[in-house]
Coordinates of C-alpha atoms and ligand atoms in Angstrom, one line a residue:
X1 CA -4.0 22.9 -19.9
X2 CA -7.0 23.5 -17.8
X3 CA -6.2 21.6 -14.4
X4 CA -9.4 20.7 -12.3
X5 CA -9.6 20.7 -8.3
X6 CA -10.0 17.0 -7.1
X7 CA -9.8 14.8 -3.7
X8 CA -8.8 11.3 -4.3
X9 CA -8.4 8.2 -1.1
X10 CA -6.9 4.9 -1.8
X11 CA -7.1 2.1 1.2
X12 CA -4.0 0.6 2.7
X13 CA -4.4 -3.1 2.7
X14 CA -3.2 -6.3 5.1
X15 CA -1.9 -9.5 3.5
X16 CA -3.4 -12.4 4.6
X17 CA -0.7 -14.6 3.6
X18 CA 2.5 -14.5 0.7
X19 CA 4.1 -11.6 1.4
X20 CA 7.3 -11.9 -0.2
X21 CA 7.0 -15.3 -1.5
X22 CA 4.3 -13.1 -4.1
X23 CA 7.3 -11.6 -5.2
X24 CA 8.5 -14.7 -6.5
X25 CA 5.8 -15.7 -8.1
X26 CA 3.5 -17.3 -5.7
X27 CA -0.2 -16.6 -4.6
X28 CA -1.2 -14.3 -2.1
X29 CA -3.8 -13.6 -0.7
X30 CA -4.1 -9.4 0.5
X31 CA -7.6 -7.4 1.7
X32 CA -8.2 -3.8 2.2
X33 CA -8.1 -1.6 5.3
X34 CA -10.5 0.7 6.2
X35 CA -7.7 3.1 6.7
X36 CA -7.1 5.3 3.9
X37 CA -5.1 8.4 2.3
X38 CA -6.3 11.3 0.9
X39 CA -4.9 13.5 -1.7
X40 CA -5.9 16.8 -2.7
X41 CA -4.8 18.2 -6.0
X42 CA -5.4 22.3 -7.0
X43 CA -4.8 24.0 -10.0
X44 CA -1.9 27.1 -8.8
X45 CA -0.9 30.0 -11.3
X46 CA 2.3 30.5 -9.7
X47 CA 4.5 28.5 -12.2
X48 CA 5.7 26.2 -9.3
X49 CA 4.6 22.9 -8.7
X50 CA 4.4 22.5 -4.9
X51 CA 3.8 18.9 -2.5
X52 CA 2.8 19.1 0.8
X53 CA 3.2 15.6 3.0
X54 CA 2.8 16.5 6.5
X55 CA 2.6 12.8 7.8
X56 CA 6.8 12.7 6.7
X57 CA 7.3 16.3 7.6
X58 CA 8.0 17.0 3.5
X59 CA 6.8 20.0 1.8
X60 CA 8.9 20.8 -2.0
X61 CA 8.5 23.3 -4.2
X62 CA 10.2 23.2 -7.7
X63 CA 10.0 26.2 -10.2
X64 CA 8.0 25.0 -13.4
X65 CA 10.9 26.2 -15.4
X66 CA 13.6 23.9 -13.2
X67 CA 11.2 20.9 -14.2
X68 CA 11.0 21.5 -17.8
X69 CA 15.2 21.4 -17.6
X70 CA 14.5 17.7 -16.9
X71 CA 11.9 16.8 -19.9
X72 CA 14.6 18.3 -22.4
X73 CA 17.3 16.3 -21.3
X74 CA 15.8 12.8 -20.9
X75 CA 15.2 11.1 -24.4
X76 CA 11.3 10.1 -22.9
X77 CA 11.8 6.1 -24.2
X78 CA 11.4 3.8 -21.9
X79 CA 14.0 0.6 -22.7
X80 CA 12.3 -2.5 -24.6
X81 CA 10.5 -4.4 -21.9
X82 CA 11.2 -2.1 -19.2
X83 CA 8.3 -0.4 -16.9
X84 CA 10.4 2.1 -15.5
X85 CA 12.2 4.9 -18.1
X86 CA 15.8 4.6 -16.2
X87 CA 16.9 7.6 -17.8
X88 CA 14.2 10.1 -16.2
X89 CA 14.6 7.9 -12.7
X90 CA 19.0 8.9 -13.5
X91 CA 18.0 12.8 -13.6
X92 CA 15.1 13.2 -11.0
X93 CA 17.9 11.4 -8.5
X94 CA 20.6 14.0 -9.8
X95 CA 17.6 16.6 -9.2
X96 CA 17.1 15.4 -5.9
X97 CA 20.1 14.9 -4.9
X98 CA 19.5 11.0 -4.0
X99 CA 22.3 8.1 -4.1
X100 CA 21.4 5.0 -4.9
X101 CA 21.3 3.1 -1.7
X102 CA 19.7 6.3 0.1
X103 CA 16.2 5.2 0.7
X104 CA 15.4 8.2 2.7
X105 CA 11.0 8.8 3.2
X106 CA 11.1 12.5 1.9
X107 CA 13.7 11.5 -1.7
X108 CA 11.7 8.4 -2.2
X109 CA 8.1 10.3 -1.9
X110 CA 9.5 13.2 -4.0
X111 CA 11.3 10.9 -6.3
X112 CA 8.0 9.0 -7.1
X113 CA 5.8 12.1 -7.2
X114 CA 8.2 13.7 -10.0
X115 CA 8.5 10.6 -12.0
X116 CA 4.7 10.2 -12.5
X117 CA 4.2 14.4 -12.7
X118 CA 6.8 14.5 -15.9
X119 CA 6.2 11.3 -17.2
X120 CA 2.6 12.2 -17.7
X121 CA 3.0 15.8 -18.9
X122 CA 6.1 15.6 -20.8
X123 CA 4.9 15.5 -24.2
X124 CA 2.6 18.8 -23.2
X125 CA 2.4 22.4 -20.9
X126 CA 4.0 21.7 -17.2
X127 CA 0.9 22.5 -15.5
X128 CA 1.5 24.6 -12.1
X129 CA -0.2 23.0 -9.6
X130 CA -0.4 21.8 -5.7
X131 CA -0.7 18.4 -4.1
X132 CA -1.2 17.5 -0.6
X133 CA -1.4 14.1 1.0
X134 CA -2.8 13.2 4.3
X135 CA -3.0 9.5 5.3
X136 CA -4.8 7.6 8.4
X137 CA -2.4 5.0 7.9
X138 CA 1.3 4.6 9.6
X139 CA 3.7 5.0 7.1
X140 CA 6.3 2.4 6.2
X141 CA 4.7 -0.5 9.1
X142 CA 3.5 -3.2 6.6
X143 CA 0.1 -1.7 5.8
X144 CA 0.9 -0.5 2.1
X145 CA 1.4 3.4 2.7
X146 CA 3.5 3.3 -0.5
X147 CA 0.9 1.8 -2.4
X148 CA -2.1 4.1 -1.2
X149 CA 0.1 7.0 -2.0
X150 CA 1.4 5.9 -5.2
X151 CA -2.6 4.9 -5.9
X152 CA -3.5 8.3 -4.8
X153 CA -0.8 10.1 -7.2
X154 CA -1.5 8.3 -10.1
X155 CA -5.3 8.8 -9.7
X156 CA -5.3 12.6 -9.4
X157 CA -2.7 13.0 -12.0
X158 CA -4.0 10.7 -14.9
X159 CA -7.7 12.9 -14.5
X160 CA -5.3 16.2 -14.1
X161 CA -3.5 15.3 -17.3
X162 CA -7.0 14.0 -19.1
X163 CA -6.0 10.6 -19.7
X164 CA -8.8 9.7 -17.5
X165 CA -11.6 11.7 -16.9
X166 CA -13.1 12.7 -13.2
X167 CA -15.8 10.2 -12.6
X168 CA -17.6 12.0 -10.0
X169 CA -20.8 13.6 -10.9
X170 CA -22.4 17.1 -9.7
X171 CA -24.9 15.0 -7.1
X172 CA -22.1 11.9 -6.1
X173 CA -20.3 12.4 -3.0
X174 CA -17.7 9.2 -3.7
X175 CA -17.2 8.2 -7.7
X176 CA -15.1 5.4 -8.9
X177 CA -13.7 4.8 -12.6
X178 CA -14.6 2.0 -15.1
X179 CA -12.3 -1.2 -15.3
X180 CA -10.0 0.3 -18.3
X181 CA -9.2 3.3 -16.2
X182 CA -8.7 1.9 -13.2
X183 CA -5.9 -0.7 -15.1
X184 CA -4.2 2.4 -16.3
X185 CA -4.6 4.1 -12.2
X186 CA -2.9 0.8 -11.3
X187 CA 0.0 0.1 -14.2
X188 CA 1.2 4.0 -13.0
X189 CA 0.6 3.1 -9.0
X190 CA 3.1 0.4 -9.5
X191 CA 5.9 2.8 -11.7
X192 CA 5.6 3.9 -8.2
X193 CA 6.0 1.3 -6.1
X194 CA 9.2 0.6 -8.0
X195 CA 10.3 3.5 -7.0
X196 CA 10.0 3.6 -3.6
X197 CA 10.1 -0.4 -3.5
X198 CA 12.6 -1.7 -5.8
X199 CA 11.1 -5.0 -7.1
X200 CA 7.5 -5.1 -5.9
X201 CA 5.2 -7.7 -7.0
X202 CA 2.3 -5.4 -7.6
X203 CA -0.3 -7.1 -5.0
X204 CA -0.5 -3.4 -3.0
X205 CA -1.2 -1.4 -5.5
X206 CA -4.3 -4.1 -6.9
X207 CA -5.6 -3.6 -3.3
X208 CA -5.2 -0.1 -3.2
X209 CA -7.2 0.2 -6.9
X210 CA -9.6 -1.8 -6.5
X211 CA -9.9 -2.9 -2.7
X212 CA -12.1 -5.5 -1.4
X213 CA -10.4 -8.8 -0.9
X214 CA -7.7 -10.4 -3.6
X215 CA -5.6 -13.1 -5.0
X216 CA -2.9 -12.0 -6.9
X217 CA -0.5 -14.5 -8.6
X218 CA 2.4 -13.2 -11.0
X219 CA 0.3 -9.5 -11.4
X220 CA -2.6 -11.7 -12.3
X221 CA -5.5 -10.2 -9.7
X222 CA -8.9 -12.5 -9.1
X223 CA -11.7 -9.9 -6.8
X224 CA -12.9 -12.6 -4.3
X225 CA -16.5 -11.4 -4.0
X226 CA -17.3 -14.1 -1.6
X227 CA -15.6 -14.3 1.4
X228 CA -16.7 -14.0 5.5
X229 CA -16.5 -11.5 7.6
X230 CA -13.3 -11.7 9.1
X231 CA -12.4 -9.8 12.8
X232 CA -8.9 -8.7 12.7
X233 CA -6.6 -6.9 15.0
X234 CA -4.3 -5.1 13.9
X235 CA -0.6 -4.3 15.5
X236 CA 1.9 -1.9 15.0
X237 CA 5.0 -2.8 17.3
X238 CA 6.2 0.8 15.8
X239 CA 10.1 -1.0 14.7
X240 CA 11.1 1.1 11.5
X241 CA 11.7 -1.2 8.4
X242 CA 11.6 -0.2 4.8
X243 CA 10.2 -2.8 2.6
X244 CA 12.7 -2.2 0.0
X245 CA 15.5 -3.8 2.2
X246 CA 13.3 -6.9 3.0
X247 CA 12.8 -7.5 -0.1
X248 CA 16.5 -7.5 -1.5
X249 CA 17.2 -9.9 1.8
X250 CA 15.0 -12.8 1.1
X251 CA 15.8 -12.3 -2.5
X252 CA 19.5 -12.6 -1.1
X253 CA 18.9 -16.0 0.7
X254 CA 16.7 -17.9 -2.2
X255 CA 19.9 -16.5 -4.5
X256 CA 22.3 -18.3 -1.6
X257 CA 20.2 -21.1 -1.0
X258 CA 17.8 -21.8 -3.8
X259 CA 17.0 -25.7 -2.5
X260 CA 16.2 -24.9 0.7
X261 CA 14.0 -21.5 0.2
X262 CA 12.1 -23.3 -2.7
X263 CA 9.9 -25.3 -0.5
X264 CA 9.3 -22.5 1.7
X265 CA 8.2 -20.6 -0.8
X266 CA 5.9 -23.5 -2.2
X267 CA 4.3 -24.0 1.1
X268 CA 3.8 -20.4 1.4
X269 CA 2.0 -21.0 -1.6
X270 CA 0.1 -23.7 -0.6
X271 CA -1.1 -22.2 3.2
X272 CA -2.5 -19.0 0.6
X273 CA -4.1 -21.5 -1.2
X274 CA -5.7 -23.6 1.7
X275 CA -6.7 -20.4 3.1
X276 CA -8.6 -19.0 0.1
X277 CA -10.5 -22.8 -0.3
X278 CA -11.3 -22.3 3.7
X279 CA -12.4 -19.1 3.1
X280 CA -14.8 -19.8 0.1
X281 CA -16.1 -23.2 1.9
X282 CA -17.1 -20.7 5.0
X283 CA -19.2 -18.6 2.9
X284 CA -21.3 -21.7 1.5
X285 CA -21.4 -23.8 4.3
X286 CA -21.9 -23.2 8.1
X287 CA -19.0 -21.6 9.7
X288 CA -17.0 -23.8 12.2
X289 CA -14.5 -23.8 15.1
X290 CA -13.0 -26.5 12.9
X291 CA -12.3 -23.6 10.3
X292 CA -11.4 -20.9 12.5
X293 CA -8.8 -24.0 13.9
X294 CA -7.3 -24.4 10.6
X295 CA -7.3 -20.7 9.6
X296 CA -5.1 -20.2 12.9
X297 CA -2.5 -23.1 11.6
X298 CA -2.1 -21.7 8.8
X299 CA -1.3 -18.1 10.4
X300 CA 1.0 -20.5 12.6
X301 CA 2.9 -21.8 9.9
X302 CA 3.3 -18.9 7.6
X303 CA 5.1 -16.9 10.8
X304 CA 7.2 -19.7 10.8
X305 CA 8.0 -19.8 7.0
X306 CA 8.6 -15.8 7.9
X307 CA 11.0 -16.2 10.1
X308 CA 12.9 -18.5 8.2
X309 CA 13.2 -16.1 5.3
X310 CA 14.8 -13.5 7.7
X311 CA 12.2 -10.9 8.1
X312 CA 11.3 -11.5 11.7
X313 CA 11.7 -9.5 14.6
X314 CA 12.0 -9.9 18.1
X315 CA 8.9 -6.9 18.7
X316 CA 6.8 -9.5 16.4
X317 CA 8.1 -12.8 18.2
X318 CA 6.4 -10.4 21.2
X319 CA 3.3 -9.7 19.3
X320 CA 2.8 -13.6 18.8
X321 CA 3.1 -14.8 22.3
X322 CA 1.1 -12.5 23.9
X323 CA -1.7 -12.6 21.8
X324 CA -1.2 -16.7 22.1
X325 CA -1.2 -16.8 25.5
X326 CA -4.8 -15.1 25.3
X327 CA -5.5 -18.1 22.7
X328 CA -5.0 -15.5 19.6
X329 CA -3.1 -16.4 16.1
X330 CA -0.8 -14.0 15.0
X331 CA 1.7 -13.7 12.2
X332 CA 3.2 -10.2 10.3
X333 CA 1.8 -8.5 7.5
X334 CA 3.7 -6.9 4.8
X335 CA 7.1 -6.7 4.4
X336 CA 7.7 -7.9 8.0
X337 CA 11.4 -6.8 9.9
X338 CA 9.3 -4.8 12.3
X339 CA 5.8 -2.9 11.5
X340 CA 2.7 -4.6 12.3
X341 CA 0.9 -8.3 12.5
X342 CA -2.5 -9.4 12.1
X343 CA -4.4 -11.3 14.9
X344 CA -7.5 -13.2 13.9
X345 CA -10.4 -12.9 16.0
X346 CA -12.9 -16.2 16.3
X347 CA -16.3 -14.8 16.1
X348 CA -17.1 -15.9 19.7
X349 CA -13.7 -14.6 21.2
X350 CA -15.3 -12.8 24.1
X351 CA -14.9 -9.0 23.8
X352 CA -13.3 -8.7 27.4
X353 CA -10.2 -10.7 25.7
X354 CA -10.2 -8.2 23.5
X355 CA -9.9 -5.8 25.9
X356 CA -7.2 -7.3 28.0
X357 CA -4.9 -8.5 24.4
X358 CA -5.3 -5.1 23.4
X359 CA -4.3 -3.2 26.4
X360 CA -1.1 -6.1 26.7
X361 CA 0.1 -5.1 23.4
X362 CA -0.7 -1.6 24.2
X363 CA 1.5 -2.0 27.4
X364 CA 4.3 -3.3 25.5
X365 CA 4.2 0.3 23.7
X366 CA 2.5 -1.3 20.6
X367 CA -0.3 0.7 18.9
X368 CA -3.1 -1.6 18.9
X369 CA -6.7 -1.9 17.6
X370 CA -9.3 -4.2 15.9
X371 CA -10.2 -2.9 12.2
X372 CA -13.1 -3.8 9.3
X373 CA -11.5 -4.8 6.5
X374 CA -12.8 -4.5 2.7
X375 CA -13.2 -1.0 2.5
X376 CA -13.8 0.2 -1.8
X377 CA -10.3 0.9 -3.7
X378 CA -9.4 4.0 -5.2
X379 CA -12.2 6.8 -5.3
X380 CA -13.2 10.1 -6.1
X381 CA -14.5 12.7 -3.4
X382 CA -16.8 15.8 -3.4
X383 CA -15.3 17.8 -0.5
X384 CA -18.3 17.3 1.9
X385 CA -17.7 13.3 1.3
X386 CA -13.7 13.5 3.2
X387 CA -13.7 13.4 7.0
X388 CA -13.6 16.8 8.4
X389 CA -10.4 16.2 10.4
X390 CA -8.8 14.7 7.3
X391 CA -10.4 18.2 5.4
X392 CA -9.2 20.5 7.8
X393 CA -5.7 18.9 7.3
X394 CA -5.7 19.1 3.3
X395 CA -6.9 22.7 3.3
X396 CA -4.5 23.8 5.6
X397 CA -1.5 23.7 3.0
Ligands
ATP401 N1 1.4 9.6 3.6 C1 2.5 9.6 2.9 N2 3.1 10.7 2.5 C2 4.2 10.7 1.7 N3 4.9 9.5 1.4 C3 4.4 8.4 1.9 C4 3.2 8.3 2.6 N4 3.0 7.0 2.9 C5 4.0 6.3 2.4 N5 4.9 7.1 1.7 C6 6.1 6.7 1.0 O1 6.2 5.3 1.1 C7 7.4 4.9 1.9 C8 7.1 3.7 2.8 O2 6.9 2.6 2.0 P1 7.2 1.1 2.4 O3 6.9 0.3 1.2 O4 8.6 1.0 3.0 O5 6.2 0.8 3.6 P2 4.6 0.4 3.6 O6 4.1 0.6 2.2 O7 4.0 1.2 4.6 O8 4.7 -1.1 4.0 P3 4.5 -2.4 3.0 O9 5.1 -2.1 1.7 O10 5.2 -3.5 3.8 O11 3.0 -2.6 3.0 C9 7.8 6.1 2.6 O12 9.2 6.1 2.8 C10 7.4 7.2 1.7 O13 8.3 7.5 0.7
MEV402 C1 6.9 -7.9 0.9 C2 5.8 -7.7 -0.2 O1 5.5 -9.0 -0.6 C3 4.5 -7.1 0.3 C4 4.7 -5.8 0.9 O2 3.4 -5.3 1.4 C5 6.4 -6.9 -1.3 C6 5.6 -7.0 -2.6 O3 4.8 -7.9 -2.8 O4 5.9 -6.1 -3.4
MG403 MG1 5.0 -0.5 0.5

């Protein structure tokens, strides 16, 4: 099989509010960064199949004829009403050498890239080939690393395999693919996110395919083309937390107290909802402090329902007063436990208290900084189109 050069990006995304009660089956609402990663794939003869991830300090390289091992022992049949084919996920962690609770950055990276590689070129040729991902966005803080990346993979290796063709044209600099292939990008982005997540509910990956701003509700996704400019801040109080973990925790408490975490999860429901009906009456009517007021409740409240569902942190108790005591609303995004928060900026917050929050948080050792949001999903690049720095670092491998 004839294996054609390609550069792929995916955003990273910041949920506005139901993080983990989405998992559950409740509305969230999620939008996308403009921070991105980048994944160059290039046709090798050398028989191996090589990954370079410099932003986890990974770099693999398996022998085609290792690989093909795998593809005869594994029966290829995913169980009735399963996504993931347990069998090949049994043998690439035998391969790899992973346990089951290890949830280590380079086995779970690797783990996911293999799955997707031999799941899509079983039934033909092992192509020999070299991927390398470079990403602008900190890995494992909230901001859906695992979804850009598994977005990125999926992309480059449904055009290398021809189940999707490359959508860029001889004259484009940036491409994207029609609705039907972009479905398919996104049903193998979240294969995955199971991998590296364990139970996710599929609202990173829909950001990361098809950006902009979202509502997702039980992996049905609604594009909200009409919504205001928001000015965020984002936060990373740099605490280490996987998202995998978080997520098995809350599951833990609704399973020991289903009465009490219900109604959490209903109101976490209901603040997503408020939020998106504030959002849409902003856009048709004239914007006013009295929805900016609510818009910082709700923040309010959610951090509260966060706390109570155990995934906290003392860094992002910080986060919140600090930015409150400059008059700022904060609350976590993603899986929480650490990683960053969102702080919503009122259009006439004066840039001076910018400043000062910023260099507070920055003080505190937090990486800090204010960030457009809505930048296009999943995408195809000529060369010339990817930021030099980001170039230089994808060429180098
Ligand atoms: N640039 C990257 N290169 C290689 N692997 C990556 C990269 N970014 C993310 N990953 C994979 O994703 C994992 C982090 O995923 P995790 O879901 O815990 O965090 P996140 O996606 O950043 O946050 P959240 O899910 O809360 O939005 C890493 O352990 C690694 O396996
Ligand atoms: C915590 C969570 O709700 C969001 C992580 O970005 C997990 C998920 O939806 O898969
Ligand atoms: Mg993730």
């Amino acid at each position: 099989m004839q294996v054609t050069d390609l550069f792929v990006s995916a955003p990273g995304k910041a949920i506005l509010h139901g993080e983990h009660a989405v998992v559950h089956g409740k509305v969230a609402l999620a939008v996308s960064l403009n921070l991105r990663t980048y994944l160059r794939l290039k046709a090798t003869t050398t028989g191996k199949v090589c990954i370079n991830l410099p932003n986890i300090d990974t770099f693999y390289s398996w022998d085609l004829s290792e690989l093909e091992q795998l593809i005869s022992y594994s029966g290829g049949k995913k169980e009735e009403g399963k996504l993931l084919d347990a069998e090949l996920v049994g043998r690439l962690r035998d391969f790899i050498g992973v346990t089951n609770g290890n949830l280590d950055t380079c086995s779970m990276a690797s783990l996911s890239f293999l799955y997707i590689y031999i799941s899509l070129f079983r039934s033909s040729e092992l192509p020999s080939l070299e991927v390398t991902v470079w990403s602008e966005l900190p890995t494992g803080a909230g901001l859906g690393s695992s979804a850009a990346y598994s977005v990125c993979l999926a992309a480059a290796l449904l055009c290398a395999s021809g189940a999707i063709p490359t959508p860029l044209k001889e004259w484009d600099h940036t491409a994207r693919w029609c609705q039907e292939d972009l479905e398919l990008i996104n049903s193998w982005a979240f294969q995955g996110e199971m991998i590296i997540h364990g139970n996710p509910s599929g609202v990173d990956n829909a950001v990361g395919t098809w950006g902009g701003m979202l509502r997702f509700l039980a992996g049905k996704i609604i594009p909200l083309s009409r919504v205001p400019l928001l000015r965020i801040l984002l936060t990373n109080t740099k605490v280490p937390r996987s998202t995998k973990v978080l997520v098995a925790r809350v599951k833990d408490k609704i399973n020991k107290f289903p009465s009490i975490m219900a109604p959490v999860l209903d109101s976490v429901d209901a603040i997503s909802c408020t939020c998106e009906k504030v959002l849409s009456e902003m856009t048709c009517e004239p914007i006013t402090g009295e929805h900016y007021n609510t818009l910082e409740e709700l923040i309010d409240i959610n951090q509260h329902h966060l706390n109570v569902m155990g995934v906290g942190h003392p860094a992002l108790d910080t986060l919140c007063q600090v930015t409150l005591a400059r008059g700022l609303h904060s609350k976590l995004t993603g899986a929480g436990g650490g990683g960053c928060g969102i702080t919503l900026l009122r259009p006439e917050t004066d840039s001076t208290v910018v400043q000062t929050t910023v260099q507070d948080l920055r003080d505190l050792g937090f990486d800090c900084w204010e960030t457009s949001i809505g930048g296009p999903g999943v995408q195809q690049h000529s060369p010339v189109s990817v930021k030099e720095e980001i170039l230089e670092v994808l060429n180098r491998y």
